[in-house]
Coordinates of C-alpha atoms in Angstrom, one line a residue:
M20 CA 0.0 0.0 0.0
Q21 CA 2.8 2.4 0.9
S22 CA 4.5 1.6 -2.4
Q23 CA 1.3 2.4 -4.2
V24 CA 1.0 5.8 -2.5
K25 CA 4.6 6.6 -3.4
K26 CA 4.0 5.7 -7.0
D27 CA 0.8 7.8 -7.1
Y28 CA 2.6 10.8 -5.6
F29 CA 5.7 10.5 -7.8
W30 CA 3.9 10.2 -11.1
N31 CA 1.3 12.7 -10.2
T32 CA 4.0 15.2 -9.4
M33 CA 5.9 14.4 -12.6
G34 CA 2.8 14.9 -14.7
S35 CA 1.8 18.1 -13.0
G36 CA 5.4 19.4 -13.2
I37 CA 5.8 18.8 -16.9
T38 CA 2.4 20.4 -17.6
A39 CA 3.7 23.5 -15.9
V40 CA 7.0 23.4 -17.8
F41 CA 5.3 22.9 -21.2
S42 CA 4.3 26.5 -21.8
V43 CA 7.6 27.8 -20.5
V44 CA 9.6 25.7 -22.9
V45 CA 7.4 26.1 -25.9
L46 CA 7.1 29.9 -25.5
W47 CA 10.9 30.0 -25.2
A48 CA 11.3 28.0 -28.4
V49 CA 8.7 30.1 -30.3
T50 CA 10.3 33.4 -29.1
R51 CA 13.8 32.3 -29.8
I52 CA 13.2 30.8 -33.2
M53 CA 10.4 33.0 -34.6
G54 CA 10.7 36.3 -32.6
P55 CA 8.6 38.2 -30.1
Y56 CA 5.6 38.9 -32.5
V57 CA 5.0 35.2 -33.3
G58 CA 5.7 34.5 -29.6
G59 CA 2.9 36.8 -28.8
V60 CA 0.6 35.0 -31.3
F61 CA 1.4 31.7 -29.5
A62 CA 1.0 33.2 -26.0
F63 CA -2.4 34.7 -26.7
G64 CA -3.5 31.5 -28.4
Y65 CA -2.4 29.4 -25.4
A66 CA -4.3 31.7 -23.0
V67 CA -7.5 31.2 -25.1
S68 CA -6.8 27.5 -25.2
Q69 CA -6.6 27.4 -21.4
Q70 CA -9.9 29.3 -21.2
L71 CA -11.6 26.9 -23.6
Q72 CA -10.1 23.8 -22.0
T73 CA -12.6 24.5 -19.1
V74 CA -15.3 23.8 -21.7
G75 CA -13.7 20.5 -22.8
A76 CA -13.0 19.3 -19.3
Y77 CA -16.3 20.7 -17.8
E78 CA -14.8 20.0 -14.3
I79 CA -16.1 16.4 -14.6
R80 CA -12.8 14.9 -13.3
T81 CA -13.5 15.8 -9.6
Y82 CA -17.0 14.3 -9.8
Q83 CA -15.7 11.2 -11.6
A84 CA -12.8 10.5 -9.4
T85 CA -15.0 10.6 -6.3
D86 CA -17.8 8.5 -7.8
V87 CA -16.9 5.4 -5.8
R88 CA -20.5 4.0 -6.1
E89 CA -20.3 4.4 -9.9
V90 CA -23.5 6.4 -10.2
F91 CA -22.4 7.0 -13.7
K92 CA -20.6 4.3 -15.8
F93 CA -17.4 5.1 -17.6
E94 CA -19.2 4.9 -21.0
T95 CA -21.3 7.9 -19.8
Y96 CA -18.3 9.8 -18.7
L97 CA -16.6 9.1 -22.0
A98 CA -19.7 10.1 -24.1
A99 CA -20.1 13.3 -22.1
R100 CA -16.4 14.1 -22.6
I101 CA -16.7 13.6 -26.3
I102 CA -19.6 16.1 -26.4
T103 CA -17.8 18.7 -24.3
C104 CA -14.6 18.4 -26.4
L105 CA -16.6 18.9 -29.6
A106 CA -18.1 22.0 -27.9
M107 CA -14.6 23.1 -27.1
I108 CA -13.5 22.7 -30.8
L109 CA -16.6 24.6 -32.0
C110 CA -16.0 27.4 -29.6
A111 CA -12.3 27.6 -30.8
V112 CA -13.4 27.8 -34.4
V113 CA -16.0 30.4 -33.8
Y114 CA -13.8 32.5 -31.6
G115 CA -10.8 32.2 -33.8
F116 CA -12.5 33.4 -37.0
Y117 CA -14.5 36.0 -35.1
H118 CA -11.5 37.4 -33.3
E119 CA -8.8 37.2 -36.0
G120 CA -10.9 37.0 -39.2
F121 CA -10.1 34.5 -41.9
T122 CA -6.4 34.7 -41.5
E123 CA -3.5 32.4 -40.7
E124 CA -3.4 33.7 -37.2
A125 CA -7.0 32.6 -36.7
I126 CA -6.0 29.1 -37.9
V127 CA -3.0 29.0 -35.6
L128 CA -5.2 30.0 -32.6
I129 CA -7.6 27.2 -33.5
L130 CA -4.8 24.7 -33.8
I131 CA -3.3 25.7 -30.4
C132 CA -6.7 25.1 -28.9
M133 CA -6.8 21.7 -30.6
L134 CA -3.7 20.8 -28.8
K135 CA -5.4 21.5 -25.5
V136 CA -8.4 19.3 -26.6
F137 CA -6.2 16.3 -25.9
D138 CA -5.6 17.6 -22.3
A139 CA -9.4 17.7 -21.8
F140 CA -10.1 14.4 -23.5
E141 CA -7.3 12.4 -21.9
D142 CA -8.6 13.6 -18.5
V143 CA -11.6 11.3 -18.7
F144 CA -9.3 8.2 -18.7
H145 CA -7.3 9.7 -15.8
G146 CA -10.4 10.2 -13.8
M147 CA -11.2 6.6 -14.2
F148 CA -7.7 5.5 -13.2
Q149 CA -8.0 7.6 -10.1
Q150 CA -11.4 6.2 -9.4
H151 CA -9.9 2.7 -9.5
K152 CA -7.0 3.8 -7.2
K153 CA -4.4 3.7 -10.0
L154 CA -3.5 7.4 -10.1
Y155 CA 0.1 6.6 -11.0
I156 CA -1.1 5.3 -14.4
A157 CA -2.7 8.7 -15.1
G158 CA 0.4 10.6 -14.0
K159 CA 2.7 8.4 -16.1
A160 CA 0.5 8.8 -19.2
L161 CA 0.3 12.6 -18.7
F162 CA 4.0 12.9 -18.2
Y163 CA 5.0 10.9 -21.3
R164 CA 2.3 12.5 -23.5
M165 CA 3.3 16.0 -22.5
L166 CA 7.0 15.2 -23.0
I167 CA 6.4 13.8 -26.5
T168 CA 4.2 16.8 -27.4
M169 CA 6.7 19.4 -26.0
L170 CA 9.8 17.9 -27.7
G171 CA 7.9 17.2 -30.9
F172 CA 6.6 20.8 -31.1
V173 CA 10.1 22.3 -30.5
L174 CA 11.7 19.9 -33.1
F175 CA 9.0 20.6 -35.7
L176 CA 9.3 24.4 -35.1
Y177 CA 13.1 24.2 -35.5
I178 CA 12.9 22.3 -38.7
T179 CA 9.9 24.0 -40.4
R180 CA 10.2 27.6 -39.0
S181 CA 6.4 27.6 -39.2
L182 CA 4.1 27.8 -36.2
L183 CA 1.1 26.6 -38.2
I184 CA 2.8 23.5 -39.6
S185 CA 4.4 22.7 -36.2
C186 CA 0.9 22.8 -34.6
I187 CA -0.5 20.4 -37.2
L188 CA 2.3 17.9 -36.8
T189 CA 2.2 18.1 -33.0
I190 CA -1.6 17.5 -33.1
L191 CA -0.9 14.2 -35.0
I192 CA 1.7 12.9 -32.6
S193 CA -0.4 13.9 -29.6
A194 CA -3.4 12.0 -30.9
V195 CA -1.3 8.9 -31.3
A196 CA 0.2 9.4 -27.8
V197 CA -3.2 9.8 -26.1
F198 CA -4.4 6.6 -27.6
Y199 CA -1.4 4.3 -26.9
L200 CA -0.7 5.7 -23.4
N201 CA -4.3 5.5 -22.2
V202 CA -6.6 3.1 -24.1
P203 CA -4.7 -0.2 -23.5
E204 CA -4.6 0.4 -19.7
A205 CA -8.2 1.5 -19.7
K206 CA -9.4 -1.7 -21.4
K207 CA -8.0 -3.7 -18.5
M208 CA -10.4 -1.9 -16.1
V209 CA -13.6 -0.9 -18.0
S210 CA -15.4 -1.2 -21.2
I211 CA -14.6 1.7 -23.5
R212 CA -17.7 1.4 -25.7
I213 CA -19.2 4.8 -26.5
R214 CA -22.9 4.8 -25.7
F215 CA -24.9 8.1 -25.9
Q216 CA -27.5 7.5 -23.2
W217 CA -28.9 11.0 -23.2
N218 CA -30.6 11.0 -19.8
Q219 CA -27.5 9.8 -18.1
I220 CA -25.3 12.4 -19.9
K221 CA -27.8 15.1 -19.2
G222 CA -27.7 14.2 -15.5
L223 CA -23.9 14.3 -15.4
L224 CA -23.6 17.6 -17.2
I225 CA -26.2 19.2 -14.9
S226 CA -24.4 17.9 -11.8
C227 CA -21.1 19.3 -12.9
F228 CA -22.5 22.6 -14.2
P229 CA -21.7 24.8 -11.1
L230 CA -18.2 23.4 -11.0
F231 CA -17.7 24.2 -14.7
V232 CA -19.0 27.8 -14.3
G233 CA -16.6 28.3 -11.4
A234 CA -13.6 27.0 -13.4
F235 CA -14.5 29.1 -16.5
V236 CA -14.9 32.3 -14.5
L237 CA -11.6 31.7 -12.6
Q238 CA -9.7 31.2 -15.9
Y239 CA -11.4 34.2 -17.4
L240 CA -10.2 36.3 -14.4
S241 CA -6.7 35.1 -14.9
N242 CA -6.8 35.9 -18.6
L243 CA -8.4 39.4 -18.3
P244 CA -5.1 41.3 -18.5
K245 CA -4.2 39.4 -21.6
Y246 CA -7.6 40.1 -23.2
G247 CA -7.2 43.8 -22.5
M248 CA -3.6 43.8 -24.0
D249 CA -4.8 42.0 -27.1
Q250 CA -7.5 44.7 -27.6
Y251 CA -5.2 47.7 -27.2
M252 CA -1.6 46.5 -27.7
S253 CA 0.5 44.7 -30.3
K254 CA 1.2 40.9 -30.1
E255 CA 4.8 41.5 -28.8
Y256 CA 3.4 42.6 -25.5
Q257 CA 1.7 39.2 -25.0
T258 CA 5.2 37.7 -25.2
Y259 CA 6.7 40.1 -22.7
Y260 CA 3.8 39.7 -20.3
S261 CA 3.8 35.9 -20.5
I262 CA 7.6 35.8 -19.9
L263 CA 7.3 38.1 -16.9
F264 CA 4.4 36.0 -15.6
M265 CA 6.3 32.7 -15.6
P266 CA 8.0 33.1 -12.1
A267 CA 4.7 34.2 -10.6
F268 CA 3.4 30.7 -11.6
V269 CA 6.2 29.2 -9.6
I270 CA 4.8 30.6 -6.4
N271 CA 1.5 28.8 -7.1
L272 CA 3.3 25.5 -8.1
F273 CA 5.5 25.2 -5.0
S274 CA 2.8 26.5 -2.6
G275 CA 0.6 23.7 -3.9
F276 CA 3.4 21.1 -3.3
A277 CA 3.9 22.4 0.2
F278 CA 0.2 22.7 1.2
K279 CA -1.3 19.6 -0.4
P280 CA 0.2 17.2 2.3
L281 CA -1.8 19.3 4.8
L282 CA -5.1 18.7 3.1
T283 CA -5.9 15.4 4.9
S284 CA -5.4 17.0 8.4
L285 CA -7.4 20.0 7.2
A286 CA -10.3 17.8 6.4
E287 CA -10.0 15.7 9.5
N288 CA -9.9 18.8 11.7
W289 CA -13.1 20.1 10.0
V290 CA -15.0 16.8 10.2
G291 CA -13.7 16.4 13.8
N292 CA -15.1 19.8 14.7
Q293 CA -11.7 21.1 15.6
K294 CA -12.2 24.5 14.2
S295 CA -9.2 26.2 15.8
K296 CA -6.9 23.6 14.3
F297 CA -8.7 23.9 11.0
M298 CA -8.1 27.6 10.9
G299 CA -4.5 27.1 12.1
T300 CA -3.8 24.8 9.1
I301 CA -5.1 27.5 6.7
V302 CA -3.0 30.2 8.4
K303 CA 0.0 27.9 8.1
G304 CA -0.7 27.5 4.4
L305 CA -1.0 31.3 4.0
L306 CA 2.3 31.8 5.9
I307 CA 4.0 29.3 3.5
V308 CA 2.7 31.3 0.6
G309 CA 3.8 34.6 2.2
G310 CA 7.3 33.2 2.8
L311 CA 7.6 31.9 -0.8
T312 CA 6.3 35.2 -2.2
V313 CA 8.9 37.2 -0.3
V314 CA 11.7 34.9 -1.4
V315 CA 10.6 35.0 -5.1
I316 CA 10.1 38.7 -5.1
G317 CA 13.6 39.2 -3.5
G318 CA 15.2 36.9 -6.1
G319 CA 13.2 38.4 -8.9
Y320 CA 14.2 42.0 -7.9
L321 CA 17.9 41.1 -7.9
L322 CA 18.2 38.6 -10.8
G323 CA 14.8 38.1 -12.5
I324 CA 14.9 40.6 -15.4
P325 CA 18.5 39.9 -16.5
V326 CA 18.0 36.1 -16.4
L327 CA 14.7 36.1 -18.2
S328 CA 16.0 38.5 -20.8
W329 CA 19.0 36.2 -21.4
I330 CA 16.9 33.0 -21.6
Y331 CA 14.2 34.4 -23.9
G332 CA 16.4 36.7 -25.9
V333 CA 14.2 39.8 -25.5
E334 CA 14.9 43.1 -23.6
L335 CA 12.8 43.2 -20.5
A336 CA 14.6 45.9 -18.5
P337 CA 11.8 48.5 -19.0
Y338 CA 9.3 46.2 -17.2
K339 CA 10.9 45.7 -13.8
T340 CA 8.0 47.3 -12.0
E341 CA 5.5 45.2 -13.9
F342 CA 7.5 42.1 -13.1
I343 CA 7.4 42.8 -9.3
L344 CA 3.7 43.5 -9.5
L345 CA 3.1 40.1 -11.3
L346 CA 5.1 38.3 -8.6
L347 CA 3.0 40.0 -5.9
G348 CA -0.1 38.9 -7.9
G349 CA 1.2 35.4 -8.0
G350 CA 1.4 35.4 -4.2
F351 CA -2.2 36.6 -3.9
S352 CA -3.2 33.9 -6.5
A353 CA -1.5 31.2 -4.4
A354 CA -3.2 32.5 -1.2
G355 CA -6.5 32.2 -3.0
V356 CA -5.8 28.6 -3.8
I357 CA -5.3 27.9 -0.1
L358 CA -8.6 29.6 0.8
Y359 CA -10.3 27.7 -2.0
Y360 CA -9.1 24.4 -0.5
G361 CA -10.5 25.5 2.9
L362 CA -13.9 26.3 1.4
M363 CA -14.0 23.0 -0.5
V364 CA -13.3 21.0 2.7
M365 CA -16.1 23.0 4.3
R366 CA -18.3 22.0 1.3
C367 CA -19.0 25.7 0.5
Q368 CA -18.8 25.2 -3.3
K369 CA -21.6 27.8 -3.9
L370 CA -19.8 30.4 -1.9
I371 CA -16.7 29.9 -4.1
L372 CA -18.8 30.3 -7.2
Y373 CA -20.5 33.4 -5.9
G374 CA -17.1 34.8 -4.9
Y375 CA -15.7 34.3 -8.4
I376 CA -18.7 35.8 -10.1
L377 CA -18.6 38.8 -7.7
T378 CA -14.9 39.3 -8.5
L379 CA -15.6 39.2 -12.2
L380 CA -18.5 41.7 -12.0
I381 CA -16.5 44.2 -9.9
S382 CA -13.4 44.0 -12.2
L383 CA -15.0 44.0 -15.7
P384 CA -15.5 47.8 -15.9
F385 CA -11.8 48.3 -15.2
S386 CA -10.2 45.6 -17.4
G387 CA -10.0 47.4 -20.7
M388 CA -9.6 50.9 -19.2
M389 CA -6.5 50.1 -17.3
T390 CA -4.7 48.5 -20.2
Q391 CA -5.7 51.2 -22.6
Q392 CA -4.4 54.0 -20.3
W393 CA -1.3 52.4 -18.8
G394 CA -0.4 49.5 -21.1
M395 CA 1.7 46.7 -19.5
L396 CA 1.7 48.5 -16.2
G397 CA -2.1 48.7 -16.3
A398 CA -2.4 44.9 -17.2
S399 CA 0.0 44.1 -14.2
L400 CA -2.0 46.3 -11.8
L401 CA -5.2 44.6 -13.0
Y402 CA -3.8 41.2 -12.3
V403 CA -2.7 42.1 -8.8
G404 CA -6.1 43.8 -8.1
L405 CA -8.0 40.8 -9.3
M406 CA -6.1 38.3 -7.2
L407 CA -6.2 40.5 -4.1
L408 CA -10.0 41.1 -4.5
R409 CA -10.5 37.3 -5.0
C410 CA -8.6 36.7 -1.7
I411 CA -10.6 39.3 0.2
I412 CA -13.9 37.8 -1.0
L413 CA -12.7 34.2 -0.2
V414 CA -11.6 35.3 3.3
F415 CA -15.1 36.7 3.9
S416 CA -16.6 33.5 2.5
I417 CA -14.6 31.4 5.0
W418 CA -15.8 33.7 7.8
W419 CA -19.3 33.3 6.6
G420 CA -19.0 29.5 6.3
M421 CA -17.5 29.3 9.9
R422 CA -20.3 31.5 11.2
S423 CA -23.0 29.5 9.5
S424 CA -21.5 26.2 10.7
R425 CA -21.6 27.5 14.3
K426 CA -25.2 28.5 13.8
K427 CA -26.1 25.1 12.5
E428 CA -24.4 23.4 15.4
K429 CA -26.7 25.4 17.7
G430 CA -29.7 24.3 15.8
D431 CA -30.4 27.5 13.8
L432 CA -30.9 25.8 10.4
S433 CA -31.8 29.1 8.8
H434 CA -28.1 29.9 8.7
E435 CA -27.1 26.5 7.1
V436 CA -23.8 26.5 5.2
F437 CA -24.1 26.9 1.4

């Protein structure tokens, strides 16, 4: 059993790690080989693909992995995922041609989104592996597919010097990798027949709809600065922003690694009605985030701009203020993830959704205005503001959830937790 846990942890970490590295390496290759403008085309296309991936994934994985009683069979999950992935492709085509017109850039944007379709589709197999307590198979398949996709993309780009052709060739090898790394293992556990039982699919999609909306809104919030920049600034600035944003993502990544081992005790403390220990664990997580943020900002202030400029081959010296602001925003983003985990343990999913929607409604009037007036600085300030506002709302949500829980314990059910 201990060996199984170690394998699960190792391969899940490897899969998550290479997923995080993928965009860093590919953006580096595109910028180095094709220049900042094409790098910006890729960066914006990748941001849109992450947005639309929430349509393809539809947040079914969480529901599927915890469906221990198999309320829905795998064939239902598979059929539903085919429908959501087709919806993702349709959205990519409509958005691509609407946003870019009938141009090569529109086709590239659509193809980049097609690459992300494999992430969404493969996830249905990984949810099944996790459901059958074989998470290491999912992590291993994800690791090798992302590695093949990343190396293939860089190689094709180096040979062809064409982003469009590289995307097409990478899609082909990704399709092959998804099949051979997942289907043979899946066949050992379940039937992979595709049956469109519409009542079952409808029930699954309705059950996951609130989770999907929350994921879509959160990704939209993260992308708002990029959408504003695309509207008012040239594509090169997408490259500069994405490069500067990379170290901010590191805070999220390492905070997650540090905090996830505390999740079990967090849940046990909540279920065991040890509220002070529960809050103590959340505070501990926030202190970890704060410490990492201080370290990363310190290192970024001293070395970040010269190192990133050297790695990517672009001049980033004029954007030191924006870089520090994005690092600070990364800290607030990571803190928001800790608070999100706390609310999930409290089973306050609706409070999370309401919080994200409120953040979006407050921020929308400022998104375009800030970028239009202050350019990259405005986009960076917008990101910090969004992540800080999200944190404040989630802190209030935890307070409300704790208050409601105490009311419930005293028998006042009118204040039941959402």
